XYZ file of N, CA, C and O in Angstrom:
760
model
N 120.505 90.367 128.256
C 119.164 90.435 128.830
C 118.146 90.873 127.763
O 118.419 91.753 126.966
N 117.012 90.204 127.777
C 115.980 90.564 126.803
C 115.348 91.907 127.168
O 115.190 92.247 128.327
N 115.000 92.634 126.147
C 114.315 93.902 126.351
C 112.820 93.662 126.505
O 112.329 92.569 126.283
N 112.110 94.697 126.838
C 110.656 94.567 126.922
C 110.074 94.654 125.521
O 110.708 95.183 124.598
N 108.858 94.149 125.379
C 108.179 94.208 124.075
C 108.076 95.656 123.608
O 108.353 95.956 122.449
N 107.716 96.573 124.515
C 107.550 97.969 124.098
C 108.847 98.593 123.589
O 108.843 99.327 122.614
N 109.971 98.262 124.249
C 111.271 98.772 123.777
C 111.568 98.237 122.383
O 112.033 98.951 121.509
N 111.316 96.939 122.207
C 111.611 96.308 120.919
C 110.696 96.830 119.813
O 111.124 97.007 118.685
N 109.434 97.076 120.150
C 108.502 97.665 119.168
C 109.034 99.030 118.743
O 109.089 99.350 117.552
N 109.469 99.823 119.704
C 110.003 101.153 119.406
C 111.226 101.052 118.484
O 111.308 101.727 117.462
N 112.184 100.190 118.841
C 113.406 100.048 118.050
C 113.110 99.560 116.634
O 113.644 100.086 115.655
N 112.260 98.540 116.530
C 111.924 97.979 115.220
C 111.185 99.016 114.372
O 111.451 99.162 113.180
N 110.281 99.760 114.999
C 109.516 100.779 114.281
C 110.446 101.844 113.693
O 110.289 102.256 112.542
N 111.424 102.284 114.474
C 112.372 103.309 113.993
C 113.111 102.829 112.744
O 113.322 103.588 111.801
N 113.508 101.557 112.738
C 114.226 100.986 111.587
C 113.288 100.870 110.380
O 113.627 101.261 109.264
N 112.085 100.342 110.625
C 111.131 100.118 109.532
C 110.680 101.426 108.894
O 110.589 101.522 107.675
N 110.427 102.448 109.711
C 109.927 103.699 109.111
C 110.982 104.359 108.233
O 110.664 105.137 107.346
N 112.262 103.998 108.442
C 113.339 104.516 107.595
C 113.695 103.556 106.456
O 114.770 103.658 105.877
N 112.798 102.602 106.182
C 113.008 101.700 105.047
C 113.889 100.509 105.344
O 114.329 99.813 104.427
N 114.144 100.237 106.638
C 115.001 99.110 107.000
C 114.242 97.795 107.072
O 113.006 97.759 106.987
N 115.022 96.707 107.224
C 114.426 95.384 107.382
C 114.854 94.794 108.724
O 115.951 95.056 109.203
N 113.946 94.024 109.329
C 114.192 93.492 110.662
C 114.093 91.966 110.660
O 113.447 91.372 109.787
N 114.720 91.364 111.668
C 114.599 89.935 111.934
C 113.802 89.849 113.231
O 114.181 90.464 114.230
N 112.694 89.105 113.223
C 111.805 89.141 114.385
C 111.054 87.831 114.585
O 110.857 87.072 113.637
N 110.618 87.572 115.826
C 109.833 86.368 116.089
C 108.378 86.602 115.690
O 107.806 87.638 116.026
N 107.801 85.656 114.946
C 106.384 85.772 114.585
C 105.609 84.746 115.410
O 106.160 84.099 116.295
N 104.350 84.555 115.068
C 103.538 83.539 115.743
C 103.914 82.130 115.278
O 103.432 81.145 115.818
N 104.793 82.030 114.265
C 105.237 80.706 113.795
C 106.762 80.650 113.889
O 107.296 80.274 114.921
N 107.463 81.019 112.837
C 108.928 80.923 112.789
C 109.559 82.315 112.873
O 108.852 83.318 112.847
N 110.896 82.390 112.967
C 111.574 83.684 112.890
C 111.381 84.237 111.489
O 111.499 83.496 110.499
N 111.073 85.514 111.405
C 110.787 86.108 110.105
C 111.660 87.311 109.804
O 112.223 87.936 110.706
N 111.764 87.606 108.505
C 112.404 88.845 108.054
C 111.246 89.724 107.610
O 110.352 89.259 106.899
N 111.264 90.983 108.043
C 110.123 91.820 107.717
C 110.478 93.260 107.430
O 111.588 93.724 107.706
N 109.483 93.959 106.877
C 109.604 95.389 106.586
C 108.201 95.934 106.387
O 107.222 95.192 106.438
N 108.111 97.209 106.128
C 106.855 97.875 105.809
C 106.343 97.309 104.482
O 107.020 97.408 103.454
N 105.161 96.711 104.504
C 104.607 96.063 103.306
C 104.190 97.069 102.232
O 103.800 96.669 101.142
N 104.278 98.364 102.525
C 103.917 99.353 101.502
C 105.164 99.972 100.864
O 105.052 100.846 100.012
N 106.349 99.523 101.276
C 107.596 100.123 100.798
C 108.324 99.169 99.830
O 109.009 98.249 100.264
N 108.197 99.414 98.497
C 108.787 98.492 97.524
C 110.313 98.374 97.634
O 110.871 97.303 97.386
N 110.986 99.445 98.031
C 112.458 99.390 98.163
C 112.862 98.460 99.304
O 113.802 97.682 99.183
N 112.147 98.548 100.422
C 112.434 97.672 101.566
C 112.126 96.218 101.199
O 112.895 95.310 101.539
N 111.029 96.005 100.482
C 110.661 94.654 100.041
C 111.769 94.082 99.156
O 112.178 92.930 99.298
N 112.301 94.919 98.272
C 113.373 94.502 97.359
C 114.618 94.071 98.153
O 115.279 93.087 97.815
N 114.913 94.781 99.248
C 116.062 94.410 100.094
C 115.906 92.994 100.640
O 116.871 92.254 100.754
N 114.665 92.630 101.005
C 114.432 91.286 101.545
C 114.654 90.233 100.462
O 115.304 89.218 100.692
N 114.118 90.491 99.256
C 114.337 89.536 98.155
C 115.837 89.352 97.918
O 116.312 88.236 97.726
N 116.579 90.446 97.941
C 118.019 90.362 97.696
C 118.730 89.595 98.815
O 119.580 88.753 98.550
N 118.355 89.875 100.063
C 118.981 89.190 101.195
C 118.727 87.680 101.137
O 119.612 86.877 101.377
N 117.493 87.307 100.799
C 117.133 85.885 100.741
C 117.610 85.227 99.447
O 117.479 84.029 99.291
N 118.111 86.036 98.506
C 118.503 85.552 97.176
C 117.308 84.846 96.543
O 117.393 83.735 96.028
N 116.179 85.534 96.614
C 114.913 84.959 96.157
C 114.396 85.748 94.971
O 114.468 86.974 94.963
N 113.843 85.050 93.994
C 113.282 85.748 92.836
C 112.041 86.513 93.272
O 111.263 86.027 94.083
N 111.848 87.690 92.681
C 110.677 88.496 93.053
C 109.373 87.854 92.616
O 108.305 88.282 93.024
N 109.453 86.813 91.762
C 108.220 86.148 91.347
C 107.679 85.256 92.464
O 106.522 84.880 92.452
N 108.539 84.896 93.428
C 108.077 84.104 94.578
C 107.606 85.071 95.644
O 108.410 85.644 96.371
N 106.303 85.254 95.733
C 105.798 86.288 96.631
C 105.977 85.917 98.105
O 106.188 84.762 98.444
N 105.905 86.927 98.950
C 106.048 86.740 100.401
C 104.708 87.069 101.051
O 103.874 87.734 100.440
N 104.530 86.642 102.282
C 103.256 86.943 102.930
C 103.346 88.227 103.755
O 104.419 88.738 104.038
N 102.175 88.698 104.121
C 102.051 89.939 104.863
C 101.221 89.666 106.112
O 100.194 88.992 106.042
N 101.717 90.160 107.244
C 100.972 90.026 108.496
C 100.095 91.251 108.687
O 100.464 92.356 108.294
N 98.935 91.035 109.292
C 98.022 92.134 109.603
C 97.518 91.944 111.019
O 97.551 90.837 111.546
N 97.033 93.044 111.615
C 96.623 92.934 113.019
C 95.134 93.144 113.226
O 94.707 93.422 114.328
N 94.338 93.016 112.174
C 92.896 93.136 112.389
C 92.112 93.383 111.120
O 92.668 93.552 110.032
N 90.796 93.410 111.299
C 89.867 93.547 110.175
C 90.095 94.833 109.389
O 90.024 94.835 108.168
N 90.365 95.920 110.084
C 90.513 97.211 109.400
C 91.662 97.151 108.395
O 91.547 97.604 107.258
N 92.787 96.567 108.825
C 93.934 96.447 107.939
C 93.597 95.547 106.743
O 93.976 95.823 105.613
N 92.878 94.460 107.008
C 92.468 93.537 105.929
C 91.631 94.296 104.893
O 91.857 94.173 103.696
N 90.670 95.089 105.371
C 89.795 95.833 104.451
C 90.551 96.921 103.697
O 90.149 97.322 102.613
N 91.642 97.403 104.266
C 92.452 98.416 103.587
C 93.251 97.807 102.430
O 93.651 98.495 101.511
N 93.495 96.491 102.491
C 94.317 95.836 101.471
C 93.481 95.052 100.450
O 93.905 94.876 99.319
N 92.299 94.585 100.853
C 91.459 93.828 99.913
C 90.104 94.497 99.757
O 89.416 94.729 100.733
N 89.740 94.754 98.492
C 88.434 95.333 98.188
C 87.342 94.358 98.609
O 86.313 94.734 99.134
N 87.603 93.080 98.304
C 86.598 92.054 98.512
C 87.208 90.933 99.334
O 88.259 90.401 98.964
N 86.565 90.572 100.441
C 87.052 89.443 101.246
C 85.900 88.451 101.360
O 84.872 88.764 101.961
N 86.052 87.268 100.746
C 84.951 86.299 100.798
C 84.598 85.935 102.245
O 85.488 85.840 103.094
N 83.328 85.714 102.501
C 82.847 85.372 103.841
C 83.577 84.134 104.386
O 83.890 84.050 105.561
N 83.873 83.182 103.498
C 84.545 81.957 103.919
C 85.925 82.267 104.534
O 86.380 81.563 105.429
N 86.570 83.337 104.078
C 87.875 83.722 104.647
C 87.720 84.060 106.125
O 88.511 83.614 106.965
N 86.680 84.840 106.453
C 86.439 85.206 107.856
C 86.115 83.964 108.683
O 86.536 83.838 109.830
N 85.371 83.014 108.080
C 85.025 81.789 108.804
C 86.281 80.979 109.108
O 86.437 80.469 110.220
N 87.185 80.872 108.129
C 88.427 80.116 108.350
C 89.255 80.785 109.451
O 89.771 80.113 110.343
N 89.359 82.115 109.400
C 90.124 82.844 110.420
C 89.533 82.566 111.805
O 90.247 82.285 112.759
N 88.204 82.622 111.885
C 87.530 82.443 113.168
C 87.677 81.021 113.720
O 87.867 80.821 114.915
N 87.609 80.032 112.835
C 87.595 78.634 113.275
C 88.993 78.045 113.431
O 89.158 76.992 114.024
N 89.976 78.716 112.894
C 91.329 78.175 112.887
C 91.940 78.207 114.271
O 91.949 79.228 114.933
N 92.485 77.053 114.708
C 93.109 77.031 116.030
C 94.623 77.133 115.926
O 95.324 77.039 116.913
N 95.138 77.304 114.699
C 96.581 77.525 114.552
C 96.804 78.594 113.484
O 95.893 78.909 112.717
N 98.008 79.192 113.444
C 98.250 80.257 112.468
C 97.935 79.812 111.042
O 98.392 78.758 110.598
N 97.113 80.601 110.361
C 96.670 80.258 109.014
C 96.870 81.444 108.084
O 96.419 82.547 108.376
N 97.561 81.180 106.986
C 97.786 82.197 105.958
C 96.743 81.998 104.865
O 96.556 80.877 104.386
N 96.073 83.073 104.502
C 95.090 83.020 103.419
C 95.646 83.743 102.202
O 96.215 84.829 102.335
N 95.483 83.144 101.042
C 95.891 83.814 99.805
C 94.609 84.336 99.168
O 93.704 83.560 98.845
N 94.534 85.665 99.041
C 93.311 86.309 98.552
C 93.596 87.107 97.277
O 94.731 87.507 97.012
N 92.521 87.358 96.525
C 92.624 88.049 95.234
C 92.649 89.575 95.350
O 92.052 90.141 96.264
N 93.284 90.187 94.358
C 93.230 91.639 94.110
C 93.608 92.537 95.285
O 92.824 93.387 95.699
N 94.830 92.386 95.804
C 95.249 93.284 96.886
C 95.501 94.698 96.365
O 95.740 94.891 95.173
N 95.419 95.672 97.283
C 95.741 97.069 96.957
C 96.495 97.654 98.152
O 96.555 97.034 99.211
N 97.067 98.822 97.971
C 97.748 99.523 99.066
C 98.925 98.753 99.663
O 99.233 98.923 100.840
N 99.571 97.890 98.866
C 100.819 97.253 99.299
C 101.841 97.419 98.177
O 101.475 97.748 97.046
N 103.112 97.188 98.492
C 104.170 97.294 97.483
C 103.864 96.334 96.334
O 103.553 95.167 96.579
N 103.940 96.816 95.081
C 103.613 95.957 93.934
C 104.474 94.693 93.875
O 104.011 93.644 93.429
N 105.726 94.762 94.366
C 106.598 93.586 94.292
C 106.274 92.530 95.357
O 106.963 91.530 95.467
N 105.207 92.746 96.124
C 104.718 91.712 97.046
C 103.598 90.899 96.416
O 103.274 89.816 96.873
N 102.981 91.450 95.383
C 101.798 90.834 94.784
C 102.229 89.758 93.787
O 103.087 90.008 92.941
N 101.634 88.567 93.909
C 101.985 87.452 93.020
C 101.512 87.744 91.595
O 100.646 88.596 91.373
N 102.063 86.989 90.645
C 101.744 87.228 89.231
C 100.260 87.005 88.928
O 99.728 87.561 87.979
N 99.577 86.198 89.752
C 98.131 85.996 89.525
C 97.295 87.018 90.314
O 96.100 86.822 90.526
N 97.946 88.100 90.746
C 97.286 89.191 91.470
C 96.660 88.733 92.787
O 95.532 89.077 93.111
N 97.435 87.944 93.545
C 97.004 87.509 94.873
C 98.060 87.915 95.891
O 99.183 88.272 95.528
N 97.665 87.842 97.161
C 98.582 88.146 98.256
C 98.255 87.223 99.420
O 97.086 87.042 99.761
N 99.305 86.659 100.026
C 99.117 85.822 101.213
C 99.124 86.698 102.454
O 100.009 87.543 102.620
N 98.132 86.516 103.317
C 98.032 87.333 104.533
C 97.712 86.459 105.737
O 97.091 85.413 105.610
N 98.159 86.927 106.897
C 97.840 86.226 108.134
C 97.535 87.249 109.214
O 98.289 88.195 109.402
N 96.412 87.060 109.889
C 96.091 87.911 111.030
C 96.840 87.367 112.238
O 96.795 86.172 112.492
N 97.567 88.227 112.957
C 98.335 87.749 114.112
C 97.884 88.427 115.400
O 97.476 89.579 115.404
N 98.007 87.639 116.464
C 97.718 88.162 117.803
C 98.992 88.187 118.626
O 99.013 88.700 119.729
N 100.076 87.588 118.098
C 101.359 87.530 118.816
C 101.703 88.962 119.252
O 101.690 89.871 118.428
N 101.975 89.213 120.548
C 102.058 90.582 121.061
C 103.061 91.498 120.355
O 102.737 92.640 120.058
N 104.265 91.011 120.060
C 105.246 91.885 119.423
C 104.755 92.337 118.039
O 104.732 93.533 117.743
N 104.364 91.391 117.201
C 103.918 91.722 115.836
C 102.693 92.633 115.875
O 102.595 93.609 115.129
N 101.753 92.289 116.745
C 100.508 93.050 116.844
C 100.803 94.511 117.204
O 100.334 95.444 116.558
N 101.625 94.706 118.238
C 101.926 96.069 118.697
C 102.750 96.836 117.664
O 102.553 98.043 117.492
N 103.667 96.140 116.987
C 104.473 96.818 115.973
C 103.573 97.336 114.845
O 103.702 98.489 114.424
N 102.644 96.519 114.379
C 101.749 96.971 113.301
C 100.804 98.074 113.771
O 100.458 98.958 113.006
N 100.420 98.007 115.031
C 99.572 99.070 115.578
C 100.331 100.401 115.506
O 99.761 101.439 115.152
N 101.613 100.346 115.796
C 102.457 101.542 115.747
C 102.700 101.999 114.297
O 102.668 103.174 113.987
N 102.953 101.016 113.404
C 103.218 101.321 111.998
C 101.965 101.811 111.274
O 102.059 102.553 110.309
N 100.801 101.293 111.705
C 99.539 101.509 111.005
C 99.606 100.966 109.574
O 98.965 101.481 108.656
N 100.437 99.934 109.400
C 100.624 99.309 108.088
C 100.882 97.826 108.299
O 101.349 97.423 109.357
N 100.624 97.029 107.259
C 100.962 95.611 107.363
C 102.470 95.388 107.344
O 103.230 96.251 106.896
N 102.885 94.215 107.815
C 104.294 93.867 107.976
C 104.623 92.653 107.115
O 103.935 91.633 107.204
N 105.654 92.769 106.279
C 106.086 91.616 105.486
C 106.613 90.547 106.435
O 107.238 90.853 107.447
N 106.353 89.284 106.094
C 106.880 88.183 106.880
C 107.322 87.069 105.950
O 106.527 86.534 105.197
N 108.596 86.758 105.996
C 109.124 85.636 105.224
C 110.135 84.930 106.107
O 110.773 85.559 106.946
N 110.260 83.632 105.949
C 111.143 82.871 106.841
C 112.588 83.360 106.738
O 113.039 83.808 105.683
N 113.297 83.240 107.846
C 114.652 83.804 107.970
C 115.701 82.846 107.419
O 116.554 82.339 108.141
N 115.595 82.572 106.121
C 116.569 81.679 105.487
C 116.887 82.166 104.075
O 116.148 82.958 103.505
N 117.992 81.661 103.534
C 118.312 81.905 102.133
C 117.334 81.038 101.335
O 117.046 79.908 101.728
N 116.818 81.564 100.235
C 115.841 80.844 99.423
C 116.345 79.439 99.091
O 117.489 79.258 98.696
N 115.489 78.438 99.321
C 115.867 77.065 99.010
C 116.483 76.310 100.180
O 116.578 75.086 100.156
N 116.914 77.028 101.205
C 117.494 76.379 102.389
C 116.368 76.089 103.390
O 115.317 76.709 103.332
N 116.615 75.167 104.352
C 115.557 74.862 105.323
C 115.205 76.068 106.204
O 116.064 76.908 106.469
N 113.958 76.119 106.620
C 113.508 77.170 107.531
C 114.082 76.889 108.913
O 113.922 75.780 109.421
N 114.758 77.869 109.534
C 115.321 77.624 110.873
C 114.229 77.440 111.926
O 113.230 78.145 111.916
N 114.450 76.470 112.822
C 113.476 76.202 113.890
C 113.715 77.051 115.125
O 112.887 77.116 116.004
N 114.898 77.668 115.199
C 115.196 78.489 116.362
C 116.154 79.599 115.947
O 116.756 79.541 114.863
N 116.300 80.568 116.803
C 117.169 81.705 116.507
C 118.592 81.245 116.196
O 119.217 81.725 115.265
N 119.090 80.273 116.961
C 120.494 79.872 116.771
C 120.747 79.148 115.451
O 121.884 78.971 115.053
N 119.670 78.733 114.750
C 119.840 78.076 113.450
C 119.841 79.078 112.285
O 119.995 78.683 111.138
N 119.649 80.359 112.572
C 119.583 81.347 111.489
C 120.986 81.595 110.921
O 121.926 81.823 111.668
N 121.087 81.551 109.611
C 122.354 81.728 108.889
C 122.967 83.102 109.179
O 122.246 84.105 109.217
N 124.296 83.140 109.352
C 124.971 84.417 109.661
C 124.771 85.442 108.537
O 124.753 86.643 108.771
N 124.586 84.973 107.305
C 124.334 85.883 106.170
C 123.049 86.695 106.414
O 122.987 87.891 106.130
N 122.039 86.026 106.972
C 120.764 86.701 107.297
C 120.986 87.645 108.475
O 120.596 88.813 108.441
N 121.639 87.145 109.532
C 121.883 87.971 110.726
C 122.648 89.244 110.363
O 122.330 90.329 110.862
N 123.649 89.104 109.486
C 124.457 90.268 109.088
C 123.722 91.181 108.118
O 124.070 92.351 107.965
N 122.720 90.638 107.426
C 122.080 91.388 106.341
C 120.890 92.235 106.750
O 120.451 93.095 105.986
N 120.347 91.985 107.941
C 119.189 92.789 108.366
C 119.671 94.047 109.084
O 120.800 94.110 109.544
N 118.796 95.040 109.169
C 119.153 96.304 109.824
C 118.937 96.251 111.331
O 119.491 97.058 112.068
N 118.090 95.298 111.787
C 117.831 95.217 113.224
C 117.369 93.806 113.573
O 116.584 93.204 112.839
N 117.863 93.286 114.693
C 117.440 91.979 115.196
C 116.666 92.212 116.495
O 117.199 92.779 117.447
N 115.414 91.808 116.497
C 114.574 91.991 117.686
C 115.084 91.098 118.806
O 115.313 89.903 118.620
N 115.274 91.694 119.977
C 115.858 90.990 121.105
C 114.768 90.408 122.019
O 114.615 90.803 123.163
N 114.001 89.464 121.451
C 112.947 88.773 122.206
C 112.953 87.305 121.784
O 113.171 87.014 120.603
N 112.672 86.416 122.692
C 112.449 84.992 122.389
C 113.592 84.325 121.642
O 113.352 83.442 120.822
N 114.841 84.706 121.904
C 115.949 84.076 121.187
C 116.101 82.597 121.531
O 116.740 81.858 120.806
N 115.498 82.174 122.656
C 115.652 80.784 123.069
C 114.443 79.926 122.693
O 114.431 78.730 122.910
N 113.429 80.544 122.099
C 112.192 79.822 121.801
C 112.352 78.972 120.539
O 112.891 79.426 119.550
N 111.874 77.752 120.590
C 111.835 76.902 119.395
C 110.565 77.282 118.639
O 109.494 77.442 119.226
N 110.701 77.394 117.334
C 109.586 77.878 116.517
C 108.435 76.885 116.476
O 108.631 75.681 116.549
N 107.253 77.435 116.320
C 106.094 76.613 115.996
C 106.245 76.233 114.517
O 107.131 76.723 113.841
N 105.373 75.389 114.015
C 105.456 75.017 112.598
C 105.032 76.205 111.741
O 104.280 77.064 112.190
N 105.495 76.238 110.475
C 105.000 77.277 109.571
C 103.474 77.198 109.479
O 102.888 76.148 109.748
N 102.858 78.289 109.086
C 101.393 78.349 109.069
C 100.791 77.460 107.988
O 101.435 77.119 107.004
N 99.530 77.106 108.211
C 98.715 76.464 107.181
C 98.487 77.523 106.096
O 98.333 78.702 106.422
N 98.463 77.115 104.831
C 98.210 78.083 103.757
C 96.988 77.637 102.960
O 96.929 76.498 102.479
N 96.010 78.537 102.853
C 94.775 78.245 102.131
C 94.526 79.361 101.119
O 94.566 80.537 101.465
N 94.271 78.975 99.868
C 93.994 79.963 98.815
C 92.484 80.041 98.613
O 91.821 79.018 98.449
N 91.959 81.274 98.664
C 90.525 81.484 98.474
C 90.334 82.505 97.368
O 90.705 83.671 97.515
N 89.768 82.063 96.267
C 89.527 82.990 95.159
C 88.239 83.756 95.369
O 87.363 83.326 96.127
N 88.104 84.891 94.684
C 86.836 85.630 94.760
C 85.712 84.815 94.131
O 84.547 85.101 94.327
N 86.093 83.765 93.348
C 85.084 82.850 92.801
C 84.714 81.785 93.842
O 83.996 80.842 93.552
N 85.260 81.961 95.082
C 85.008 81.089 96.231
C 85.618 79.694 96.097
O 85.249 78.784 96.833
N 86.528 79.515 95.176
C 87.286 78.259 95.110
C 88.253 78.267 96.287
O 88.990 79.231 96.469
N 88.261 77.196 97.076
C 89.143 77.090 98.241
C 90.113 75.940 98.001
O 89.718 74.853 97.629
N 91.419 76.222 98.193
C 92.428 75.192 97.944
C 93.469 75.234 99.071
O 94.036 76.291 99.335
N 93.676 74.100 99.737
C 94.691 74.034 100.787
C 96.050 73.810 100.122
O 96.242 72.839 99.395
N 96.987 74.762 100.338
C 98.298 74.664 99.718
C 99.308 74.012 100.660
O 100.121 73.225 100.257
N 99.239 74.367 101.960
C 100.094 73.698 102.951
C 99.219 73.418 104.172
O 98.750 74.348 104.820
N 98.982 72.138 104.488
C 98.071 71.829 105.605
C 98.656 72.234 106.955
O 99.810 72.462 107.105
């Protein structure tokens, strides 16, 4: 039987605050996540996915305040894209701060997505920190479309599996748009 969102938020929060990593449903695909300010937890995810640390991961946020805590400067066009977007959209922005250094790409950017999905939103409200989100697959393998497609290596490697939406088929991965502080806008994944 599935638990309630509040129970799952509580369980996931307990694991994350102790540096653990979780497997959870996002607004797009199943994700592996941790506290985005904890470099040791971030490192565990890279190791689990067998992914090089040079391939950065995205971070979920639950509102403007969190965005302003991580980026000194947010171009106006970023807010317009967030407002006008009718599907989950990840923005890659310049010069992040207050996150684990091993999340920041070599060009000093960070991919972020504002989420309204109830579980993620409530978990971040409880954490008061952004949440790492990367697809629940070994690096280079296809992204699973549903919980039952997730590799047993991933299932065994996380500290907690959120017991919600195990039967839901994933939405498509998010659109990815890079916006430089020089206001150059580039669509990376439509």
